[in-house]
Short mmCIF file of C-alpha atoms in Angstrom, two decimals:
data_model
loop_
_atom_site.label_atom_id
_atom_site.label_comp_id
_atom_site.label_asym_id
_atom_site.label_seq_id
_atom_site.Cartn_x
_atom_site.Cartn_y
_atom_site.Cartn_z
CA MET A 30 139.74 57.81 80.71
CA SER A 31 140.87 61.14 79.11
CA PRO A 32 142.56 61.04 75.81
CA ARG A 33 146.44 61.15 75.55
CA ASN A 34 146.28 64.93 74.58
CA THR A 35 145.51 65.79 78.18
CA ARG A 36 148.94 64.77 79.42
CA ARG A 37 151.24 64.81 76.18
CA ARG A 38 154.59 66.28 77.16
CA THR A 39 157.52 67.40 74.90
CA LEU A 40 160.73 66.09 75.68
CA ALA A 41 163.27 68.83 76.71
CA ASN A 42 166.01 68.05 74.18
CA PHE A 43 163.90 67.30 71.02
CA LYS A 44 165.14 69.21 68.14
CA ARG A 45 162.10 68.52 66.13
CA ARG A 46 158.17 68.12 66.26
CA THR A 47 156.59 64.87 66.95
CA TRP A 48 158.19 62.45 64.61
CA LEU A 49 156.42 59.38 65.30
CA ALA A 50 154.62 57.84 62.23
CA LEU A 51 153.91 54.09 62.91
CA GLY A 52 153.27 51.80 59.90
CA ALA A 53 153.35 48.17 58.88
CA VAL A 54 155.75 47.32 56.19
CA VAL A 55 156.75 43.71 55.10
CA LEU A 56 160.44 43.26 54.07
CA GLY A 57 160.64 41.63 50.62
CA GLY A 58 161.40 37.80 50.95
CA THR A 59 162.01 37.85 54.85
CA GLY A 60 158.26 37.80 56.26
CA ILE A 61 159.43 40.73 58.65
CA ALA A 62 156.72 43.15 59.59
CA VAL A 63 158.13 46.60 60.57
CA ALA A 64 156.56 48.92 62.64
CA ALA A 65 158.64 51.86 61.76
CA THR A 66 159.37 55.27 62.83
CA ALA A 67 160.44 58.26 60.67
CA ALA A 68 163.88 59.63 61.31
CA ALA A 69 164.70 63.20 61.93
CA PRO A 70 164.52 65.37 59.00
CA ASP A 71 167.61 67.19 59.81
CA GLY A 72 170.00 64.45 59.92
CA ASP A 73 171.66 65.50 62.74
CA SER A 74 173.80 62.85 64.49
CA ASP A 75 173.14 64.28 67.81
CA THR A 76 169.27 64.33 67.04
CA ILE A 77 167.06 61.97 68.91
CA THR A 78 165.79 58.96 66.81
CA PRO A 79 162.79 56.95 68.06
CA THR A 80 162.41 53.31 68.90
CA ALA A 81 161.40 50.80 66.17
CA LEU A 82 159.57 47.54 66.24
CA HIS A 83 160.20 44.81 63.74
CA THR A 84 158.06 41.55 64.05
CA MET A 85 158.48 38.04 62.32
CA LYS A 86 155.92 35.53 62.13
CA ALA A 87 156.34 31.88 63.55
CA GLU A 88 155.84 29.07 61.29
CA THR A 89 153.64 26.23 62.85
CA ARG A 90 154.80 22.78 61.92
CA ASP A 91 152.95 19.52 61.93
CA ASP A 92 154.70 18.28 64.89
CA GLY A 93 153.11 20.96 66.85
CA THR A 94 156.30 23.15 66.97
CA ALA A 95 156.90 26.75 65.90
CA VAL A 96 159.82 28.22 64.18
CA VAL A 97 161.17 31.46 62.98
CA PRO A 98 163.66 30.62 60.37
CA GLN A 99 167.19 32.07 60.49
CA GLY A 100 167.51 35.29 58.71
CA ASP A 101 168.81 38.81 58.56
CA THR A 102 166.55 41.60 60.14
CA GLU A 103 166.70 45.30 60.76
CA PRO A 104 168.89 46.31 63.65
CA PHE A 105 167.48 45.48 67.06
CA SER A 106 168.92 45.14 70.64
CA LEU A 107 165.97 43.49 72.47
CA LEU A 108 163.44 40.93 71.61
CA GLY A 109 160.65 38.64 72.89
CA MET A 110 158.03 36.24 71.75
CA THR A 111 154.32 37.48 71.82
CA TRP A 112 151.05 35.87 70.96
CA ALA A 113 147.66 37.09 70.33
CA ASP A 114 145.95 37.04 73.67
CA SER A 115 147.38 37.48 77.10
CA THR A 116 144.71 35.27 78.80
CA GLU A 117 145.99 32.30 76.79
CA PRO A 118 148.84 30.74 78.42
CA LEU A 119 151.91 29.58 76.54
CA THR A 120 152.83 26.01 77.83
CA GLY A 121 156.28 25.12 76.55
CA THR A 122 159.86 26.41 75.82
CA VAL A 123 160.90 29.27 73.67
CA GLU A 124 164.43 29.67 72.52
CA VAL A 125 166.20 32.27 70.06
CA ARG A 126 169.64 32.92 68.88
CA VAL A 127 170.78 36.18 67.12
CA LYS A 128 173.57 37.66 65.00
CA ASP A 129 175.75 40.12 66.24
CA ALA A 130 175.69 43.04 64.24
CA GLU A 131 179.50 43.95 64.53
CA SER A 132 181.01 40.34 64.03
CA GLY A 133 178.38 38.65 62.27
CA ALA A 134 178.73 35.58 64.48
CA TRP A 135 175.52 33.76 65.77
CA SER A 136 174.98 33.26 69.25
CA ASP A 137 174.22 30.12 71.17
CA TRP A 138 170.34 29.11 71.83
CA MET A 139 169.09 31.31 74.58
CA PRO A 140 165.81 30.68 76.44
CA LEU A 141 163.14 33.22 76.76
CA ARG A 142 161.43 32.97 80.49
CA VAL A 143 157.79 32.09 79.99
CA GLU A 144 155.77 33.80 82.95
CA ASN A 145 152.55 34.17 81.60
CA THR A 146 151.94 37.22 83.93
CA PRO A 147 149.15 39.53 82.80
CA GLY A 148 149.64 43.30 82.56
CA GLU A 149 147.24 45.64 81.07
CA THR A 150 144.01 44.02 80.20
CA GLY A 151 143.50 43.30 76.45
CA GLY A 152 147.03 43.09 75.54
CA ARG A 153 149.17 40.55 73.88
CA GLY A 154 150.74 37.61 75.47
CA ALA A 155 154.42 37.63 75.91
CA THR A 156 157.68 36.32 77.30
CA GLU A 157 159.91 38.24 79.25
CA PRO A 158 162.08 40.31 76.79
CA LEU A 159 165.82 39.49 76.37
CA TRP A 160 168.56 42.35 75.88
CA VAL A 161 170.95 40.85 73.35
CA GLY A 162 172.88 43.93 72.31
CA PRO A 163 173.10 45.37 68.76
CA SER A 164 171.90 42.56 66.47
CA ASP A 165 170.72 42.08 62.83
CA GLY A 166 169.60 38.52 62.64
CA VAL A 167 167.38 36.15 64.41
CA GLU A 168 166.29 32.38 64.61
CA ALA A 169 163.68 30.97 67.24
CA ARG A 170 161.99 27.79 68.07
CA VAL A 171 159.10 27.18 70.19
CA THR A 172 158.53 23.62 71.58
CA PRO A 173 155.01 22.94 73.33
CA THR A 174 154.62 20.77 76.35
CA ASP A 175 153.77 17.04 75.34
CA GLY A 176 154.01 18.07 71.55
CA GLY A 177 150.97 20.39 71.80
CA GLU A 178 148.49 17.53 72.33
CA SER A 179 147.31 18.70 75.96
CA GLU A 180 147.81 22.34 75.20
CA PRO A 181 148.64 23.64 71.75
CA LEU A 182 150.63 26.77 71.13
CA PRO A 183 148.73 30.00 71.19
CA GLU A 184 147.74 31.83 67.81
CA ASP A 185 149.57 34.36 66.09
CA LEU A 186 153.04 33.67 67.57
CA ARG A 187 155.88 36.02 66.42
CA ILE A 188 159.20 37.38 67.36
CA ASP A 189 159.25 41.11 68.32
CA LEU A 190 162.53 42.88 67.78
CA ILE A 191 162.97 46.32 69.46
CA ASP A 192 165.46 49.02 68.24
CA PRO A 193 165.93 51.24 71.13
CA GLY A 194 166.75 54.30 68.96
CA THR A 195 168.86 57.08 70.31
CA GLY A 196 167.81 59.05 73.38
CA PRO A 197 168.42 62.44 74.75
CA GLY A 198 171.70 61.10 76.27
CA LYS A 199 173.27 60.84 72.73
CA ASP A 200 173.83 57.27 73.12
CA LYS A 201 174.00 55.72 69.63
CA ALA A 202 171.56 53.31 68.05
CA ASN A 203 171.18 49.86 69.86
CA GLY A 204 172.75 51.37 72.97
CA LYS A 205 176.62 51.50 72.19
CA ASP A 206 179.19 54.27 72.63
CA LYS A 207 176.77 56.54 74.92
CA ASP A 208 178.10 59.97 75.53
CA LYS A 209 176.85 60.20 79.10
CA SER A 210 179.54 60.82 81.79
CA ASN A 211 177.11 61.28 84.72
CA ASN A 212 175.54 57.86 84.02
CA GLY A 213 172.30 59.25 84.62
CA LYS A 214 172.88 60.52 88.23
CA GLY A 215 172.30 63.97 87.60
CA ASN A 216 171.67 66.80 84.83
CA SER A 217 172.46 69.94 86.39
CA LYS A 218 174.71 72.42 84.59
CA ASP A 219 177.03 75.05 85.87
CA GLU A 220 176.19 78.73 85.24
CA ASP A 221 178.56 81.22 84.24
CA THR A 222 178.30 84.57 86.20
CA THR A 223 181.32 86.47 84.67
CA SER A 224 179.15 89.53 83.66
CA PRO A 225 179.36 91.39 87.19
CA SER A 226 182.89 90.64 87.68
CA PRO A 227 184.38 92.88 85.09
CA GLU A 228 182.20 95.82 86.25
CA PRO A 229 183.65 96.17 89.46
CA THR A 230 187.18 95.55 88.25
CA GLU A 231 186.75 98.61 85.94
CA GLU A 232 185.35 100.79 88.41
CA PRO A 233 188.15 100.85 90.92
CA THR A 234 190.83 101.05 88.40
CA GLU A 235 189.13 104.12 86.90
CA ALA A 236 188.71 105.67 90.43
CA PRO A 237 192.36 106.28 91.42
CA THR A 238 193.24 107.72 87.88
CA THR A 239 190.62 110.06 87.82
CA GLU A 240 190.42 111.14 91.48
CA PRO A 241 193.95 112.08 92.45
CA ALA A 242 194.57 113.93 89.03
CA PRO A 243 191.09 115.57 88.50
CA GLU A 244 191.10 116.99 92.01
CA PRO A 245 190.43 120.41 90.17
CA THR A 246 186.83 120.72 90.07
CA GLU A 247 186.24 118.51 86.97
CA THR A 248 184.67 116.14 89.39
CA THR A 249 181.62 118.32 89.68
CA PRO A 250 179.55 115.82 87.01
CA ALA A 251 180.49 112.93 89.57
CA PRO A 252 177.50 113.52 91.80
CA GLU A 253 175.31 112.92 88.60
CA PRO A 254 176.53 109.01 88.46
CA GLU A 255 176.61 108.83 92.13
CA PRO A 256 172.82 109.11 92.70
CA THR A 257 172.28 106.76 89.76
CA THR A 258 174.22 104.09 91.41
CA PRO A 259 173.78 104.26 95.25
CA THR A 260 175.73 100.90 95.56
CA GLU A 261 178.73 102.49 94.04
CA GLU A 262 179.42 104.61 97.09
CA PRO A 263 181.57 101.96 98.61
CA THR A 264 183.69 102.15 95.63
CA THR A 265 183.98 106.07 95.59
CA GLU A 266 184.68 106.17 99.27
CA PRO A 267 187.83 103.94 98.95
CA ALA A 268 189.00 105.99 95.94
CA PRO A 269 189.48 109.31 98.22
CA GLU A 270 190.85 107.04 100.94
CA PRO A 271 193.90 105.75 98.68
CA THR A 272 194.65 109.72 98.66
CA GLU A 273 196.08 109.21 102.14
CA THR A 274 199.35 110.20 100.52
CA THR A 275 200.72 113.42 101.94
CA PRO A 276 199.00 115.96 99.65
CA THR A 277 195.52 115.20 100.91
CA PRO A 278 195.12 114.48 104.72
CA ASP A 279 192.55 117.11 104.98
CA PRO A 280 189.84 115.95 102.54
CA GLU A 281 190.07 112.46 104.07
CA PRO A 282 187.78 113.21 107.01
CA THR A 283 185.40 114.77 104.99
CA THR A 284 185.34 112.31 102.44
CA PRO A 285 183.93 109.21 104.54
CA THR A 286 181.26 111.52 105.76
CA GLU A 287 179.91 112.67 102.43
CA ASP A 288 180.56 110.47 99.26
CA PRO A 289 179.38 112.84 96.64
CA GLU A 290 181.44 115.58 98.26
CA PRO A 291 184.90 114.61 97.17
CA THR A 292 184.71 117.24 94.54
CA GLU A 293 183.82 119.83 97.23
CA GLU A 294 186.84 118.98 99.26
CA PRO A 295 189.64 120.17 96.74
CA THR A 296 187.75 123.37 96.07
CA SER A 297 188.09 124.45 99.64
CA PRO A 298 185.07 126.52 101.09
CA GLU A 299 183.97 127.98 97.51
CA PRO A 300 182.11 124.76 96.63
CA ASP A 301 180.59 124.37 100.05
CA PRO A 302 177.21 126.24 99.01
CA GLU A 303 177.25 124.04 95.93
CA PRO A 304 177.36 120.68 97.68
CA GLU A 305 174.44 121.90 99.93
CA PRO A 306 171.65 121.26 97.20
CA GLU A 307 173.48 118.18 95.98
CA PRO A 308 172.77 116.48 99.25
CA THR A 309 169.08 117.20 98.74
CA GLU A 310 169.51 115.24 95.49
CA GLU A 311 171.07 112.35 97.31
CA PRO A 312 167.84 111.44 99.47
CA SER A 313 165.92 111.36 96.27
CA SER A 314 168.24 108.46 95.12
CA PRO A 315 167.42 105.00 96.27
CA GLU A 316 170.08 105.10 98.97
CA PRO A 317 167.98 106.03 102.02
CA THR A 318 165.65 103.18 100.90
CA GLU A 319 168.51 100.78 101.45
CA THR A 320 170.14 102.05 104.61
CA SER A 321 169.61 105.07 106.80
CA GLU A 322 173.26 105.87 106.69
CA PRO A 323 173.05 108.26 103.59
CA THR A 324 170.78 110.69 105.40
CA GLU A 325 173.30 110.80 108.42
CA GLU A 326 176.28 111.26 106.24
CA PRO A 327 176.62 114.99 106.66
CA THR A 328 177.58 114.54 110.25
CA ALA A 329 180.86 112.79 110.40
CA PRO A 330 180.26 110.96 113.76
CA ALA A 331 177.03 109.71 112.83
CA ASP A 332 178.34 107.54 110.26
CA PRO A 333 180.43 105.09 112.34
CA THR A 334 177.77 104.95 114.85
CA ASP A 335 174.99 104.31 112.20
CA GLU A 336 177.16 101.62 110.49
CA PRO A 337 176.71 99.06 113.32
CA THR A 338 173.14 99.72 113.82
CA ALA A 339 172.46 99.01 110.03
CA PRO A 340 173.89 95.48 110.01
CA ASP A 341 172.06 94.98 113.25
CA THR A 342 168.65 95.80 111.70
CA THR A 343 169.52 93.45 108.92
CA THR A 344 170.58 90.53 110.91
CA PRO A 345 167.34 90.09 112.87
CA THR A 346 165.27 90.28 109.70
CA THR A 347 167.52 87.35 108.11
CA ASP A 348 167.73 85.46 111.10
CA PRO A 349 163.94 84.64 111.19
CA SER A 350 163.93 84.00 107.53
CA THR A 351 166.40 81.30 108.00
CA GLU A 352 164.85 79.77 111.04
CA PRO A 353 161.61 78.69 109.23
CA GLU A 354 163.58 76.83 106.56
CA PRO A 355 165.13 74.19 108.76
CA THR A 356 161.92 73.58 110.28
CA GLU A 357 160.47 72.72 106.84
CA GLU A 358 163.31 70.37 105.66
CA PRO A 359 163.10 67.63 108.24
CA GLU A 360 159.38 67.24 107.73
CA PRO A 361 159.48 64.93 104.84
CA GLY A 362 161.42 62.43 106.66
CA VAL A 363 163.20 60.81 103.59
CA ALA A 364 165.20 62.85 101.09
CA THR A 365 164.03 62.75 97.60
CA PRO A 366 166.14 60.28 95.54
CA THR A 367 168.08 61.05 92.35
CA VAL A 368 166.03 59.76 89.64
CA VAL A 369 166.44 59.81 85.87
CA SER A 370 163.35 61.46 84.35
CA ARG A 371 161.37 60.13 81.58
CA ALA A 372 162.49 63.08 79.58
CA ASP A 373 166.06 62.14 80.19
CA TRP A 374 165.84 58.65 79.11
CA GLY A 375 163.88 59.31 76.21
CA ALA A 376 160.23 58.19 76.94
CA GLU A 377 158.01 58.71 73.69
CA GLU A 378 155.14 60.22 75.53
CA GLU A 379 153.04 60.48 72.07
CA LYS A 380 152.74 56.73 72.47
CA VAL A 381 150.97 57.11 75.74
CA GLU A 382 147.38 57.36 74.81
CA GLU A 383 145.46 57.33 78.23
CA ALA A 384 145.89 59.74 81.01
CA PRO A 385 147.54 57.96 84.28
CA GLU A 386 145.24 56.55 87.00
CA TYR A 387 145.88 57.51 90.53
CA LEU A 388 145.31 55.48 93.85
CA ASP A 389 143.96 56.77 96.96
CA ARG A 390 147.08 55.75 98.88
CA LEU A 391 149.97 53.27 98.76
CA ASP A 392 150.57 50.42 101.24
CA ALA A 393 153.31 48.40 99.62
CA VAL A 394 156.26 48.13 97.38
CA PHE A 395 156.75 45.30 95.09
CA VAL A 396 160.30 44.50 93.77
CA HIS A 397 160.90 42.82 90.38
CA HIS A 398 163.59 41.99 88.14
CA THR A 399 162.82 42.79 84.35
CA ALA A 400 164.46 39.24 83.44
CA THR A 401 166.17 41.05 80.32
CA GLY A 402 169.56 39.46 81.05
CA ASN A 403 172.70 40.99 82.77
CA ASP A 404 174.89 41.45 79.57
CA TYR A 405 174.42 45.01 79.52
CA THR A 406 176.68 48.05 80.52
CA CYS A 407 175.49 50.86 82.81
CA THR A 408 176.09 53.36 79.77
CA GLU A 409 173.23 51.25 77.87
CA SER A 410 170.73 51.34 80.72
CA ASP A 411 168.84 54.29 78.97
CA ALA A 412 168.60 52.09 75.89
CA VAL A 413 167.38 49.16 78.08
CA VAL A 414 164.66 51.01 79.51
CA ARG A 415 163.41 52.50 76.37
CA SER A 416 163.50 49.16 74.76
CA ILE A 417 161.28 47.88 77.74
CA PHE A 418 158.99 50.74 77.30
CA ALA A 419 158.65 50.08 73.54
CA TYR A 420 158.02 46.33 74.28
CA HIS A 421 155.29 46.96 76.90
CA VAL A 422 153.73 49.78 74.62
CA ASP A 423 154.27 48.69 71.05
CA SER A 424 154.25 45.04 71.38
CA LEU A 425 152.00 44.30 74.02
CA GLY A 426 149.56 47.19 73.62
CA TRP A 427 149.94 48.62 77.11
CA ASN A 428 149.20 52.27 77.77
CA ASP A 429 152.62 52.78 79.41
CA VAL A 430 155.57 50.87 80.85
CA GLY A 431 154.62 48.55 83.64
CA TYR A 432 156.80 49.45 86.33
CA ASN A 433 156.78 52.77 88.35
CA PHE A 434 160.62 52.78 88.55
CA LEU A 435 163.56 50.86 87.19
CA VAL A 436 167.05 50.59 88.73
CA ASP A 437 170.16 49.34 86.98
CA LYS A 438 172.74 47.25 88.17
CA CYS A 439 174.84 50.16 89.02
CA GLY A 440 172.18 51.73 91.25
CA THR A 441 170.88 54.31 88.93
CA VAL A 442 167.04 54.96 89.38
CA TYR A 443 164.92 55.60 86.43
CA GLU A 444 161.32 56.88 86.44
CA GLY A 445 159.03 54.34 84.96
CA ARG A 446 155.15 55.08 84.35
CA GLY A 447 154.43 58.72 84.21
CA GLY A 448 151.85 60.63 85.87
CA GLY A 449 154.34 62.01 88.56
CA MET A 450 157.20 60.18 90.68
CA ASP A 451 155.69 61.52 93.98
CA LYS A 452 152.34 60.53 93.37
CA PRO A 453 150.40 57.22 93.79
CA VAL A 454 150.32 56.42 89.95
CA ARG A 455 148.72 53.00 89.25
CA ALA A 456 150.99 50.84 87.18
CA ALA A 457 150.92 47.27 85.71
CA HIS A 458 153.36 45.09 87.80
CA VAL A 459 151.79 42.58 90.15
CA TYR A 460 148.29 41.24 89.15
CA GLY A 461 145.78 41.55 92.02
CA PHE A 462 147.75 43.99 93.81
CA ASN A 463 148.20 46.97 91.72
CA GLY A 464 145.60 48.85 93.38
CA TYR A 465 147.79 49.19 96.47
CA SER A 466 151.30 49.43 95.38
CA THR A 467 154.32 50.71 93.45
CA GLY A 468 156.40 48.59 91.47
CA ILE A 469 160.22 48.90 91.48
CA ALA A 470 162.12 46.52 88.74
CA VAL A 471 165.69 46.07 88.64
CA LEU A 472 167.28 45.67 85.09
CA GLY A 473 168.54 42.24 84.63
CA ASP A 474 167.93 38.47 85.60
CA TYR A 475 168.65 37.56 89.26
CA ASN A 476 168.06 33.84 89.35
CA ALA A 477 171.49 33.05 88.90
CA THR A 478 173.22 36.43 89.12
CA THR A 479 173.64 37.83 92.47
CA THR A 480 172.89 41.74 93.39
CA ASN A 481 175.01 44.26 94.91
CA ALA A 482 174.91 47.11 97.50
CA ALA A 483 174.35 49.77 94.89
CA VAL A 484 171.15 47.88 93.89
CA HIS A 485 170.05 47.31 97.57
CA GLN A 486 170.66 51.16 98.33
CA ALA A 487 168.68 52.37 95.52
CA VAL A 488 165.63 50.09 95.83
CA ALA A 489 165.70 50.87 99.77
CA HIS A 490 165.65 54.63 99.15
CA VAL A 491 163.03 54.74 96.58
CA SER A 492 160.86 52.35 98.74
CA ALA A 493 161.28 54.51 101.84
CA TRP A 494 160.71 57.62 100.01
CA LYS A 495 157.40 56.32 98.44
CA LEU A 496 155.89 54.76 101.47
CA ASP A 497 156.91 57.73 103.62
CA HIS A 498 154.49 59.71 101.82
CA PHE A 499 151.66 57.63 103.30
CA ASP A 500 153.28 57.18 106.76
CA VAL A 501 153.94 53.52 105.92
CA ASP A 502 156.96 51.97 107.91
CA PRO A 503 159.01 50.05 105.21
CA THR A 504 159.99 47.35 107.75
CA ALA A 505 156.47 46.55 108.69
CA GLN A 506 153.73 44.29 107.35
CA VAL A 507 150.40 44.99 105.62
CA THR A 508 147.13 43.42 105.01
CA LEU A 509 145.92 43.48 101.48
CA THR A 510 142.88 42.07 99.80
CA ALA A 511 143.55 40.23 96.47
CA ALA A 512 141.60 41.70 93.38
CA GLY A 513 142.19 38.74 91.28
CA ASN A 514 143.12 35.08 91.09
CA THR A 515 146.98 35.42 91.42
CA GLY A 516 147.88 31.67 91.74
CA ILE A 517 148.68 32.16 95.19
CA TYR A 518 145.54 34.24 96.40
CA GLU A 519 142.10 33.84 95.30
CA THR A 520 139.97 37.01 94.29
CA GLY A 521 138.96 38.60 97.85
CA GLU A 522 141.39 36.69 99.94
CA VAL A 523 143.25 38.54 102.59
CA ALA A 524 147.01 38.38 102.05
CA THR A 525 149.56 39.47 104.90
CA LEU A 526 152.54 40.71 103.17
CA HIS A 527 155.65 43.04 103.91
CA THR A 528 155.37 46.67 102.88
CA ILE A 529 158.44 45.78 100.73
CA SER A 530 157.78 42.59 99.02
CA GLY A 531 158.80 40.55 96.09
CA HIS A 532 156.57 39.96 93.04
CA ARG A 533 156.44 36.31 94.06
CA ASP A 534 154.96 37.04 97.17
CA GLY A 535 151.74 38.11 95.63
CA TYR A 536 151.71 36.27 92.14
CA ALA A 537 152.93 32.95 91.12
CA THR A 538 156.30 33.74 89.59
CA GLU A 539 159.86 33.28 89.74
CA CYS A 540 160.13 37.21 89.76
CA PRO A 541 162.52 38.86 91.33
CA GLY A 542 164.78 36.11 91.06
CA GLU A 543 166.19 33.91 93.78
CA HIS A 544 169.10 36.12 94.70
CA LEU A 545 167.12 39.60 94.51
CA TYR A 546 164.42 37.93 96.54
CA ASN A 547 166.83 36.80 99.20
CA ALA A 548 168.17 40.36 99.41
CA LEU A 549 164.84 41.77 100.30
CA PRO A 550 165.43 41.58 104.13
CA GLU A 551 168.47 43.52 103.78
CA ILE A 552 166.68 46.14 101.42
CA ARG A 553 164.03 46.42 104.26
CA ARG A 554 166.74 47.19 107.02
CA ILE A 555 168.45 49.69 104.83
CA ALA A 556 164.97 51.32 104.06
CA GLY A 557 164.23 51.58 107.90
CA THR A 558 167.34 53.93 108.25
CA PHE A 559 165.94 56.33 106.14
CA THR A 560 163.04 57.18 108.37
CA THR A 561 165.25 58.19 111.00
CA GLN A 562 166.73 61.04 109.10
#
């Protein structure tokens, strides 16, 4: 794989250079190891601050259990239990409780889901992460099955605490009070185009004031500005026309014929020889290049006849230009979904060391849940996504976040693993079938919590869009060969799966939760409707 320098990208809203400086620090008397990051030097409250990892080692007791004693910590919002080797399972239960950063109250004991699902090779083993919100204290206990006699606890157990920092959306540390009105749905800005408006307004105001009064030959310099601005002719034409007042009925017929000759009209026949060289200057102006009208202007009847011909010549040129555009639009079949980019949610690209891997094609989509809990607001979704990124990269040692896409409970879609949303990027989400698929994870735990229509629509849209790139029917089935022992399929065994499947269809796991798994038929049905658009 090529080094990270080949794909490093700078976040668009960063106000400083690369600020990441990881280092191990032990907080005195607490046993907390901190993977710290340097804050922005300018101290601006709107400046992006990076994520931070704090770790606390578990103490193994004689009875085979392990504990992290209750104590204060650095701020964090997401946590998980990790251990040295991902190939070594943890058989037992893991529970944690945390101290609320605002109230100081301690929560009840909460379980951490132990799935033992491998991701990137060579990483740490881990439980599913849990979003707990802004906290500054933790306590943990690990109880092995059978007291650890048949299967002892793995080595180097620790609690990993993730501070999500502050992302481009100006959400404050730990994901609170986020200033993001569009909920990640869009980032377009209105452009102000007031500069051209004052120009035409000033010109007509000056025209009536100068032309009726200065009818005495002061307008002789007028032909000079007229050739410089051919587009101003329509502005000068209406200027003599408002002179329809009784004093000047005669110049009116002459003015529509020759825009630069309003000065000649008040001077009667004497200026007639003078304007004759002037029209010679007019063809030198860019006017004849735009339309053929200025060349025929000296003849009054030619103007009305030429005017309809000019738009006629333009209309056929515009018609064919617009015709190929609609023919190109229906080709994709599925419209591109609205997705919050990595730059917008604050991916720390400097942490991604290896370039992305690409598959030859995609044959399936696997749906997941992050099991991070449902106690988050949709304004905190950016912080949750950043925390999952940090947990996968900093805690587990993966190269990037494991999922290709993430969806919050409000239906907002987030770009996951880097490399191009429209490309078949290989991710780390379903062991044995990563080489054929895209992974979409819904933020939350859907074993006990039901899903909603916004989630179904978002997952269906992204699934249909990705599969459409490779002409795969989202309502069909596909035959895939397992690339590893998944607990359901042996290496080399052929599996017949839906093109939109759940994680548990390919690997022995509860993911994506009972309720989200039961919603997959509806998600497939919705995805099928996109192919007809």
